[in-house]
Tab-separated table of N, CA and C in Angstrom:
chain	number	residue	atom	x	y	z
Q	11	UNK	N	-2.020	18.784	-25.710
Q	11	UNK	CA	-3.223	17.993	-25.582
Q	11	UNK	C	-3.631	17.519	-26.963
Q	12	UNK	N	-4.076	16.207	-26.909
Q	12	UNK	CA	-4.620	15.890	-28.369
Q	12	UNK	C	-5.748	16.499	-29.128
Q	13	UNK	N	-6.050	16.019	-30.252
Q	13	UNK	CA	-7.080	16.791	-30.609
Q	13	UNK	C	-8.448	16.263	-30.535
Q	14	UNK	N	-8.214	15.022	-30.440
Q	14	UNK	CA	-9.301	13.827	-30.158
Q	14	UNK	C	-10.208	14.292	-28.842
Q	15	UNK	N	-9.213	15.103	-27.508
Q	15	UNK	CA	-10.298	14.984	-26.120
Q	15	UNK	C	-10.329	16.662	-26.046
Q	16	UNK	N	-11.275	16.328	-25.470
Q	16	UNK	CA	-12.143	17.518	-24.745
Q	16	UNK	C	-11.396	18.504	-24.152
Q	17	UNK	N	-11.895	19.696	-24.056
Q	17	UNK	CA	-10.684	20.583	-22.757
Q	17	UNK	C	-11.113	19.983	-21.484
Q	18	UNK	N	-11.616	19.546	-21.082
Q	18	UNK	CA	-11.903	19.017	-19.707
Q	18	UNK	C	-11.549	17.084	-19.578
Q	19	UNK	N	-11.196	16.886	-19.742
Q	19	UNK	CA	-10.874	15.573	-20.125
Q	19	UNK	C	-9.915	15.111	-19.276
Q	20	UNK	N	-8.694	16.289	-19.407
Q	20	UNK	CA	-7.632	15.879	-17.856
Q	20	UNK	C	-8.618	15.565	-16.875
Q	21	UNK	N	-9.420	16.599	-16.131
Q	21	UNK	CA	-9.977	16.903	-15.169
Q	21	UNK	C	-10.812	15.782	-15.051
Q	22	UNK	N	-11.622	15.526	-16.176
Q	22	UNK	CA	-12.128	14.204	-15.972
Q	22	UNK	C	-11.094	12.763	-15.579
Q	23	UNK	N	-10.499	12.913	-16.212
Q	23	UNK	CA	-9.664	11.703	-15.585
Q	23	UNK	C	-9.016	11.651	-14.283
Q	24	UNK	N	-8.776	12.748	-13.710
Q	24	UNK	CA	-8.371	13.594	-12.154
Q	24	UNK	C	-9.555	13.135	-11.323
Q	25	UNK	N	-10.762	13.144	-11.999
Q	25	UNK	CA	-12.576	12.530	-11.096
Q	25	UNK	C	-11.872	11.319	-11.390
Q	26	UNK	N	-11.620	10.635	-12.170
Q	26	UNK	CA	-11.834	8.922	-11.915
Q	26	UNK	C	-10.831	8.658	-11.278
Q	27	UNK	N	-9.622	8.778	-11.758
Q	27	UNK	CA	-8.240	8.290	-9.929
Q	27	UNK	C	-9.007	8.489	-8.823
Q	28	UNK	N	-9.887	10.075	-8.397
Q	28	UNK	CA	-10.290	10.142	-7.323
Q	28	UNK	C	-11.037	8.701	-6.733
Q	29	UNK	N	-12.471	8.242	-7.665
Q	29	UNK	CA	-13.312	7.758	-7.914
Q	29	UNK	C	-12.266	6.127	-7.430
Q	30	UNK	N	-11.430	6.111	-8.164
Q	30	UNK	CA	-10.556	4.752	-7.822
Q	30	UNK	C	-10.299	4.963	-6.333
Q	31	UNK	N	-9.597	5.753	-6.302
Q	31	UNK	CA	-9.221	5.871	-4.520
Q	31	UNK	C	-9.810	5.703	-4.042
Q	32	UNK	N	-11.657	5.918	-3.999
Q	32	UNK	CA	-12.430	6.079	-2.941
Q	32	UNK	C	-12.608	4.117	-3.195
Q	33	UNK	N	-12.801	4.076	-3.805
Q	33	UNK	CA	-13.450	2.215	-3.897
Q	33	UNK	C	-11.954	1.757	-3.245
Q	34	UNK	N	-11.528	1.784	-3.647
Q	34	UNK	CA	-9.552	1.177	-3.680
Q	34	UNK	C	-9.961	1.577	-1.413
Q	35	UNK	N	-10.180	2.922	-1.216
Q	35	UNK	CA	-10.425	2.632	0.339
Q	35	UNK	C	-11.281	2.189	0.738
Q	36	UNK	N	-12.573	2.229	0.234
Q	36	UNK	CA	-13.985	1.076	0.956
Q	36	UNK	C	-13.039	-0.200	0.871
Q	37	UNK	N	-12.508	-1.114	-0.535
Q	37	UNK	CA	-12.174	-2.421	-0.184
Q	37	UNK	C	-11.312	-2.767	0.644
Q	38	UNK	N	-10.510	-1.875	1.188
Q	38	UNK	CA	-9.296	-1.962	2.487
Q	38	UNK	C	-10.491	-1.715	3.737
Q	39	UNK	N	-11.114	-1.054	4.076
Q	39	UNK	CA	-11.904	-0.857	4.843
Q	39	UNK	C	-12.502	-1.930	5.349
Q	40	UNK	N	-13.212	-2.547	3.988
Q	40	UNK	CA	-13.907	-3.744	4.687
Q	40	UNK	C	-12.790	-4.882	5.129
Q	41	UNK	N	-11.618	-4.930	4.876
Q	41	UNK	CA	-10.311	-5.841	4.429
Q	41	UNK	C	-10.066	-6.042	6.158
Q	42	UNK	N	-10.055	-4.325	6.590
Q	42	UNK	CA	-9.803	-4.039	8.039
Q	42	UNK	C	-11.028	-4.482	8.892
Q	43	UNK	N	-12.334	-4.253	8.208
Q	43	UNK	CA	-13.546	-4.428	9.382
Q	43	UNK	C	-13.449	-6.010	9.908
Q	44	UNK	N	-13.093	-7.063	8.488
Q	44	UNK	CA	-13.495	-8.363	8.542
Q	44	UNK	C	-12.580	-9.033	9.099
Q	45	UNK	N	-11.614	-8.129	9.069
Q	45	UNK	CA	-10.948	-8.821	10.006
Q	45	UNK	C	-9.917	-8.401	11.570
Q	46	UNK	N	-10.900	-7.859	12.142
Q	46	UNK	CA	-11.231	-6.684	13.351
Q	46	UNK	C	-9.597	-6.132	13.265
Q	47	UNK	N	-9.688	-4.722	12.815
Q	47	UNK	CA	-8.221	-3.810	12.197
Q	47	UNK	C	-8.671	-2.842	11.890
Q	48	UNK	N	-8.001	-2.276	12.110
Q	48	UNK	CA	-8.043	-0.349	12.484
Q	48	UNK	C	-7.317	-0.333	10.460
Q	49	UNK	N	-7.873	0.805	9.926
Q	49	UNK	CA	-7.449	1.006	9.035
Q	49	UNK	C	-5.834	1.507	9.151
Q	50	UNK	N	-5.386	1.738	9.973
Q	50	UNK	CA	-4.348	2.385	10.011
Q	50	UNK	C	-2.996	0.928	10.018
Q	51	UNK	N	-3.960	0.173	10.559
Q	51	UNK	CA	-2.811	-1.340	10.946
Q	51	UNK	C	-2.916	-2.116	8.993
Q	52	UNK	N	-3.903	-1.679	8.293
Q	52	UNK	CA	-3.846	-2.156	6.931
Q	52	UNK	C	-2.708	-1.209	6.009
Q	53	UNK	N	-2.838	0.453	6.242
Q	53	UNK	CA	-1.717	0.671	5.736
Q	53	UNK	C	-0.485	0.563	6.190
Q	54	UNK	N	-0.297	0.218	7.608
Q	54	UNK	CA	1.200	-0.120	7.644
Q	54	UNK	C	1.926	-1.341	7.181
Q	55	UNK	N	0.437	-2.509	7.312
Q	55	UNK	CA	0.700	-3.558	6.592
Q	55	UNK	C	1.423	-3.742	4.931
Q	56	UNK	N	0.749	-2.552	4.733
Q	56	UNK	CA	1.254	-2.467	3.241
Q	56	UNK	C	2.670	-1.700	2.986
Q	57	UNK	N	2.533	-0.635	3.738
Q	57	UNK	CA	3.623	-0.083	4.169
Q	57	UNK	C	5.203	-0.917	4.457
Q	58	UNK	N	4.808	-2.062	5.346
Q	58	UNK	CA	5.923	-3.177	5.574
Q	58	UNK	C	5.995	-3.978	4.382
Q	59	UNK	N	5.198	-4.627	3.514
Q	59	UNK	CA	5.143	-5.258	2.536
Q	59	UNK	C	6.138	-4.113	1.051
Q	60	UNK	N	5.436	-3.267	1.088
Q	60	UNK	CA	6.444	-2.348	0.172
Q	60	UNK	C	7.610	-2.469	0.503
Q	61	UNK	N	8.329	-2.222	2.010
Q	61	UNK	CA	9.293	-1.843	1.833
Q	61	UNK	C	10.161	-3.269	1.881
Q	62	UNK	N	9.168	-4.591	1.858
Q	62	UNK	CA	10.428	-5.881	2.017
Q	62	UNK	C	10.701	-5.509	1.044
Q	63	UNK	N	9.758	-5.830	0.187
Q	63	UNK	CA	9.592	-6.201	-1.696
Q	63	UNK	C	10.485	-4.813	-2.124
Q	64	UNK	N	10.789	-3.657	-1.686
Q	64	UNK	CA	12.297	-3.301	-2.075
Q	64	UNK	C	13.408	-3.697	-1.492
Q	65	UNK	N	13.665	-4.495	-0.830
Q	65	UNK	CA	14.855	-5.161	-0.064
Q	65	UNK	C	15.038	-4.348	1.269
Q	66	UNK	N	14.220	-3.268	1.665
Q	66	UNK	CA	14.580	-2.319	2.553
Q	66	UNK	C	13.989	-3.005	4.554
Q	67	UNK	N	14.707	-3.393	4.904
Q	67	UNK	CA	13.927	-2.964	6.827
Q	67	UNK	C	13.444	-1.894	7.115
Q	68	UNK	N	12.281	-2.225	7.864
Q	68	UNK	CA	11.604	-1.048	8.424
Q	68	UNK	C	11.891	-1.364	9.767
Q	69	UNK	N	11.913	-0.145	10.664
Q	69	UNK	CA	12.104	0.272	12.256
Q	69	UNK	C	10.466	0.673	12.124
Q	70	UNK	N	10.670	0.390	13.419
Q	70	UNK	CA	9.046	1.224	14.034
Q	70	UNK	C	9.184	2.548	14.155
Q	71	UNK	N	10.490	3.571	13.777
Q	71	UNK	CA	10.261	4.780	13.965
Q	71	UNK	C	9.999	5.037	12.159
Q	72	UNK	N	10.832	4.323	11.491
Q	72	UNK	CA	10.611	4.713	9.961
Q	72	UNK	C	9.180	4.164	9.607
Q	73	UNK	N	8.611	3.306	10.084
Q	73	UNK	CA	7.315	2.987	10.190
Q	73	UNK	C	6.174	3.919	10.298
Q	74	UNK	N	6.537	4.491	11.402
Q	74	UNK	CA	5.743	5.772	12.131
Q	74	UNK	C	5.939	6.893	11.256
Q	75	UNK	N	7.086	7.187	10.706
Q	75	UNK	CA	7.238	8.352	10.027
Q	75	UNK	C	6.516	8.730	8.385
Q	76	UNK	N	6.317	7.272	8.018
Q	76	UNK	CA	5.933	6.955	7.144
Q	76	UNK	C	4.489	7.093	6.571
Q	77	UNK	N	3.686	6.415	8.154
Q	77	UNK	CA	2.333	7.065	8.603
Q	77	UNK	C	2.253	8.672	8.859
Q	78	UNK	N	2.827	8.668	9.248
Q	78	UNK	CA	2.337	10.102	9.610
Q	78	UNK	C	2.105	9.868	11.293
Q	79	UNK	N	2.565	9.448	12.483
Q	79	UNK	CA	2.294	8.735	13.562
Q	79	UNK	C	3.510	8.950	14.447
Q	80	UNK	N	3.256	9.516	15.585
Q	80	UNK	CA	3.749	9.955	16.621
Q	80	UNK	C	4.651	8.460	17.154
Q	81	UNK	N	5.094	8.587	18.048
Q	81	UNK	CA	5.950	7.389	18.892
Q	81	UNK	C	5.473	6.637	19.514
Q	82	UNK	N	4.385	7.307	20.256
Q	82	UNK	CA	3.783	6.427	21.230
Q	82	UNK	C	2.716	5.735	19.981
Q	83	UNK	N	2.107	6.383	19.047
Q	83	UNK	CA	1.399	5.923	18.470
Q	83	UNK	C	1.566	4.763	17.150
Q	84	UNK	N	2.992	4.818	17.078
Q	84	UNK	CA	3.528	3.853	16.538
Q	84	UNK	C	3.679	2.450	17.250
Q	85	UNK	N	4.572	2.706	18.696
Q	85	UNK	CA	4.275	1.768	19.589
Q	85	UNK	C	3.121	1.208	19.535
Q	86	UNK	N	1.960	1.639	19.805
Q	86	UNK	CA	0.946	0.920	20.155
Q	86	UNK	C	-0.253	0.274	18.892
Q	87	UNK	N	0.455	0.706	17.672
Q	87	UNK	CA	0.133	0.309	16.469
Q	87	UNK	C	0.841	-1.115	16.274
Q	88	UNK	N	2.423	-0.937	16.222
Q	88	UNK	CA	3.198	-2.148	16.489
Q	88	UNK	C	2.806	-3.250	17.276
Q	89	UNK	N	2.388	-2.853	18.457
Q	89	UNK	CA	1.736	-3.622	19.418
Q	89	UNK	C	0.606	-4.682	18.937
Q	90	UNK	N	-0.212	-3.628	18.781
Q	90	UNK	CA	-1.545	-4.381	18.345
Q	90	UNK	C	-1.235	-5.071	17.285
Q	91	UNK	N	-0.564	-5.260	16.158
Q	91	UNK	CA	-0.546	-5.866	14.708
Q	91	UNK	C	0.664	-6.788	15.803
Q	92	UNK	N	1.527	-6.928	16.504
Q	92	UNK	CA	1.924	-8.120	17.073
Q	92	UNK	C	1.291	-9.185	17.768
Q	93	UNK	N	0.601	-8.300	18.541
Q	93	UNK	CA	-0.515	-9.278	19.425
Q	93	UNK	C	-0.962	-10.119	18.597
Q	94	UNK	N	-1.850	-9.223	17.408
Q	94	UNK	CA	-2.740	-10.455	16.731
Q	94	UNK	C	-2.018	-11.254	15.716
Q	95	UNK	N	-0.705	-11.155	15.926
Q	95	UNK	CA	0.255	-11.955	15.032
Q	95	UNK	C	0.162	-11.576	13.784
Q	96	UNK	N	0.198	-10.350	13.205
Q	96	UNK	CA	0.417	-9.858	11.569
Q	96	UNK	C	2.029	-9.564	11.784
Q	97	UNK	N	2.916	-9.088	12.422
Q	97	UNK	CA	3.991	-8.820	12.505
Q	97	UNK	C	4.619	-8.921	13.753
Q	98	UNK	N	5.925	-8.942	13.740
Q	98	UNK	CA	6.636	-9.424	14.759
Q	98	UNK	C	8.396	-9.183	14.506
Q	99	UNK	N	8.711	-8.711	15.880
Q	99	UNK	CA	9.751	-7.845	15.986
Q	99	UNK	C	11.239	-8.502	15.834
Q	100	UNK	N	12.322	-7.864	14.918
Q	100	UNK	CA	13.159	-8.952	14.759
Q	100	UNK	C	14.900	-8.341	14.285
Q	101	UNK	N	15.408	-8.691	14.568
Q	101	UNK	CA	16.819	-8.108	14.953
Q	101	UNK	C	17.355	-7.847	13.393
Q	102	UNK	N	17.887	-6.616	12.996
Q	102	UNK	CA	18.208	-6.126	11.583
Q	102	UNK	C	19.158	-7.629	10.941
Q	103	UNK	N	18.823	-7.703	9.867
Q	103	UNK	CA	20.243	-8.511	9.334
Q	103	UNK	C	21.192	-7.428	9.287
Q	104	UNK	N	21.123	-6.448	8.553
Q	104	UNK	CA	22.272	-5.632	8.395
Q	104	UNK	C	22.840	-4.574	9.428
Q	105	UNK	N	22.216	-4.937	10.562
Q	105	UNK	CA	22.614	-4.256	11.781
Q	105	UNK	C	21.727	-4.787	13.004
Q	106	UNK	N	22.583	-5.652	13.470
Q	106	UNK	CA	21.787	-6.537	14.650
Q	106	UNK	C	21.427	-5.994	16.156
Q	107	UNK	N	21.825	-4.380	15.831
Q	107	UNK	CA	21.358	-3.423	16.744
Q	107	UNK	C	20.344	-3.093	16.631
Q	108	UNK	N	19.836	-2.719	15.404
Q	108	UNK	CA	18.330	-2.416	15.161
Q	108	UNK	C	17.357	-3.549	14.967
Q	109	UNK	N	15.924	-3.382	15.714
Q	109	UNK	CA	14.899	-4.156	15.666
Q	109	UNK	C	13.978	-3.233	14.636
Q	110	UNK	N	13.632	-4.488	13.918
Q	110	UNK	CA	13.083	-4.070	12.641
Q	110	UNK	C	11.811	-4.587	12.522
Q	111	UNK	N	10.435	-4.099	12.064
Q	111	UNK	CA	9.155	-4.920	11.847
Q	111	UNK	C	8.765	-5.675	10.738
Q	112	UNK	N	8.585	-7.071	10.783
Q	112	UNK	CA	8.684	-7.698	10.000
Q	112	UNK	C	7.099	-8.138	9.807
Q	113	UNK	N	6.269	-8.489	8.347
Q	113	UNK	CA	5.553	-9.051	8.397
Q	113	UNK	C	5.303	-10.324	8.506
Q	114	UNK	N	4.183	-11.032	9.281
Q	114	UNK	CA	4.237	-12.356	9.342
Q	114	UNK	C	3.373	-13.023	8.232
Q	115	UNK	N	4.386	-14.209	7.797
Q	115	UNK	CA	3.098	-14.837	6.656
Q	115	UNK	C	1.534	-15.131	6.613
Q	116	UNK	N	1.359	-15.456	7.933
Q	116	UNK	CA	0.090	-15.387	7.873
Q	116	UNK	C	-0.787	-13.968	7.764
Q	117	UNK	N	-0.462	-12.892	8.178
Q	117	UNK	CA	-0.693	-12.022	7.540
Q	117	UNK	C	-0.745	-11.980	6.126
Q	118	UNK	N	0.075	-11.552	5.653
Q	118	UNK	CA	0.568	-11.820	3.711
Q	118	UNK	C	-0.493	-12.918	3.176
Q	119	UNK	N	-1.042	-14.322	3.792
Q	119	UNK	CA	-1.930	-15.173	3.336
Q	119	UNK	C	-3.306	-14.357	3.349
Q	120	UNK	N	-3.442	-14.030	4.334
Q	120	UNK	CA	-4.787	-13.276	4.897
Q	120	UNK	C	-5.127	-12.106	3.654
Q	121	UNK	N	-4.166	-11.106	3.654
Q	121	UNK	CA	-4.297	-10.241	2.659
Q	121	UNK	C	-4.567	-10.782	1.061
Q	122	UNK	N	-3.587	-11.929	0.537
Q	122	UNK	CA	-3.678	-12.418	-0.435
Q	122	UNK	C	-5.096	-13.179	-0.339
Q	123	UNK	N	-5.668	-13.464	0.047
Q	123	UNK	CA	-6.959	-13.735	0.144
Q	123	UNK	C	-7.976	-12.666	0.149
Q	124	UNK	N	-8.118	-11.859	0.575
Q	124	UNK	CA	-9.092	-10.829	-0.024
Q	124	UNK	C	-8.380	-9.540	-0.631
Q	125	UNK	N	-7.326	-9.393	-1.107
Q	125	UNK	CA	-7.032	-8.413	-2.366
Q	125	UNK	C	-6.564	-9.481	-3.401
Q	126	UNK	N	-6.193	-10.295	-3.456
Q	126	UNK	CA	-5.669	-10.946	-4.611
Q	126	UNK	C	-6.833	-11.131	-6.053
Q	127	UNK	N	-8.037	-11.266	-5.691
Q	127	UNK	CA	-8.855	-11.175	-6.376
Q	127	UNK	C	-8.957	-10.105	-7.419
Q	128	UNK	N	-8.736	-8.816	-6.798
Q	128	UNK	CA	-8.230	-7.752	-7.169
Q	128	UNK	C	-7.243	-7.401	-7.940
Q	129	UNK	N	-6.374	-7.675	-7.165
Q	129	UNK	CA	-4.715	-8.017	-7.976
Q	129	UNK	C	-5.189	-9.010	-9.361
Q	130	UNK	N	-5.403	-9.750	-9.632
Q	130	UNK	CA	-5.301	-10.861	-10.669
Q	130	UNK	C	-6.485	-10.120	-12.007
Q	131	UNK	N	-7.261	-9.360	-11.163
Q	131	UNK	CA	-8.433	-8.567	-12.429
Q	131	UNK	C	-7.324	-7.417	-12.593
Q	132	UNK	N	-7.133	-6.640	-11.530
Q	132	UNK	CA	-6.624	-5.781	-12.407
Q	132	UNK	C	-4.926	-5.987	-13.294
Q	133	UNK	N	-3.877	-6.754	-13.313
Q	133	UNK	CA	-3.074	-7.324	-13.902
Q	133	UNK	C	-3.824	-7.955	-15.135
Q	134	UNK	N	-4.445	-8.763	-14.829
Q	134	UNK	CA	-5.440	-8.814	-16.869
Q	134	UNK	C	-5.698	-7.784	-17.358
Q	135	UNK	N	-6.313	-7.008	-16.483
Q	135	UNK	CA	-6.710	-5.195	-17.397
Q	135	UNK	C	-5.286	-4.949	-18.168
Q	136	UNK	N	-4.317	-4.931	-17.452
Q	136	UNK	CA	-3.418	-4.651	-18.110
Q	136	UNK	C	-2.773	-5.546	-18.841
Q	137	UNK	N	-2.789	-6.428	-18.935
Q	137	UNK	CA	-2.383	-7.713	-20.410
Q	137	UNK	C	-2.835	-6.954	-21.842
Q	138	UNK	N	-4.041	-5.927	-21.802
Q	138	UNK	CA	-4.386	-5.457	-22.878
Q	138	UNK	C	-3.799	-3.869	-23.208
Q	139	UNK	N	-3.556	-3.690	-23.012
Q	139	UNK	CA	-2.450	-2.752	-23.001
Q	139	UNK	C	-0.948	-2.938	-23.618
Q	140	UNK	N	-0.207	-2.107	-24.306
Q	140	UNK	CA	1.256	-2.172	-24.863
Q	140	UNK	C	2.282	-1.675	-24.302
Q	141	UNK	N	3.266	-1.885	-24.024
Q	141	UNK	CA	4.140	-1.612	-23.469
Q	141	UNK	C	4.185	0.187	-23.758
Q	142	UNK	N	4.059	0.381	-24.482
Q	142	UNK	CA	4.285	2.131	-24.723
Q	142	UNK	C	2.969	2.842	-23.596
Q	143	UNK	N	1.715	2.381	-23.596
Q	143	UNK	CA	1.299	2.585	-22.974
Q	143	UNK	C	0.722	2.044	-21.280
Q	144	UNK	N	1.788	0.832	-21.179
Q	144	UNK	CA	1.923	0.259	-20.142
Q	144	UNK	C	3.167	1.965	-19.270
Q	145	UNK	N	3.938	2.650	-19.852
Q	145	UNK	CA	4.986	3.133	-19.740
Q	145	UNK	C	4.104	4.583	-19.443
Q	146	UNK	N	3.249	4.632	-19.684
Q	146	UNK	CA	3.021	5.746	-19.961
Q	146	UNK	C	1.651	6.081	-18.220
Q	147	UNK	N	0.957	4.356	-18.222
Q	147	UNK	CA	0.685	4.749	-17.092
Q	147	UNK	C	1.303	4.340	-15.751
Q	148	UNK	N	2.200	3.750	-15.796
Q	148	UNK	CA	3.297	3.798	-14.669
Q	148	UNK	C	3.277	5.618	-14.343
Q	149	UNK	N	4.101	6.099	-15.642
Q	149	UNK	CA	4.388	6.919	-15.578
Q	149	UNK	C	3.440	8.221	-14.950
Q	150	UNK	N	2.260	8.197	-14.995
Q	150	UNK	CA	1.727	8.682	-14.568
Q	150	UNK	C	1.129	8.364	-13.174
Q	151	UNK	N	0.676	7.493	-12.748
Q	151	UNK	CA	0.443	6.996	-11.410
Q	151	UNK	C	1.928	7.579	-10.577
Q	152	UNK	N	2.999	7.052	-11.248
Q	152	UNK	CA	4.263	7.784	-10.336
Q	152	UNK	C	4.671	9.350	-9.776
Q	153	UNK	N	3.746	9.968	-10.912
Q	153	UNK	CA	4.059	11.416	-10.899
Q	153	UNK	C	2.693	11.517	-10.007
Q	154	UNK	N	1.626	10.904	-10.024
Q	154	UNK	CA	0.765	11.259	-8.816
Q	154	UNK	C	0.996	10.911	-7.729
Q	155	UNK	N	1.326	9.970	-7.342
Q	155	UNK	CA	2.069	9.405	-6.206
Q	155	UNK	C	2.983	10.503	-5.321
Q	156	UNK	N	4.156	10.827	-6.349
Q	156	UNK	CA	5.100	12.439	-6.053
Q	156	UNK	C	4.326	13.288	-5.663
Q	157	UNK	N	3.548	13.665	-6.431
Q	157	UNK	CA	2.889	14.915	-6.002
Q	157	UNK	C	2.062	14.460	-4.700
Q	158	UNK	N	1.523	14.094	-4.675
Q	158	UNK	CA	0.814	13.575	-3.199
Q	158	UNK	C	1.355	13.587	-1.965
Q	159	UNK	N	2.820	12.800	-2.590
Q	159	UNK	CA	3.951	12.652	-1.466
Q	159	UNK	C	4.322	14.237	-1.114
Q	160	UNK	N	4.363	15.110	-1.977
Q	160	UNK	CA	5.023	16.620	-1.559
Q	160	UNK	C	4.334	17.386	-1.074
Q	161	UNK	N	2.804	16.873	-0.781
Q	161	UNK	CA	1.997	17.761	0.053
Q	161	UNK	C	2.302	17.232	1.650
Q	162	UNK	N	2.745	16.369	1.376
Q	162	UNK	CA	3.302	16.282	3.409
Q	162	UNK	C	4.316	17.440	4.026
């Protein structure tokens, strides 16, 4: 630890991620209210969006598993985000056996319209920042992320 912070100083910074999370879920919240959506259909939204933007297909069971969400309850999650046209069901490229959930653009517009605002402030926050310490909070957001992930 440096000599500059406090002994409590981790811990303080452990309150503000929290403190982020909680705002970071009110603005998905309202993201979901305004535009009649179950919070659960916003994280899968994101959920599908992660996994294009790694080149990966999602199934509605890796979907579900992902949530934390039973079968039937995946089904009927799938369902509803089809109905209202955020996603829509579509034959694997890399295996035309599997049906895979795809997001629909108008979705992706919708979202980019009320987080992008977000996105574009916080990407300037970080313009001020250096690569050493651009590295450093990757690096850390990742190792919280892990750990989070290993309490499942």
């Amino acid at each position: 630890m440096s000599g500059s912070r406090s002994a409590g100083s981790e811990r303080e910074i452990v309150h503000l991620l929290r403190a982020v999370v909680v705002e970071l879920g009110l603005h998905s919240a309202r993201f979901a209210r305004e535009n009649g959506m179950h919070p659960t259909d916003v994280r899968a939204l994101i959920a599908l969006m992660d996994a294009a933007r790694a080149g990966e297909e999602t199934t509605a069971g890796s979907l579900g598993s992902a949530l934390g969400l039973n079968s039937a309850g995946t089904t009927a999650l799938v369902d509803r985000l089809e109905r209202a046209g955020h996603v829509r069901r579509e034959r694997g490229e890399r295996d035309r056996r599997k049906v895979t959930v795809v997001v629909d653009e108008r979705a992706i517009a919708l979202g980019e319209a009320h987080f992008g605002p977000l996105i574009a402030r916080t990407t300037e926050l970080l313009t001020s920042y250096d690569e050493r310490q651009l590295d450093a909070i990757q690096g850390f957001l990742e190792g919280v992320r892990e750990a989070a992930a290993s309490d499942r």
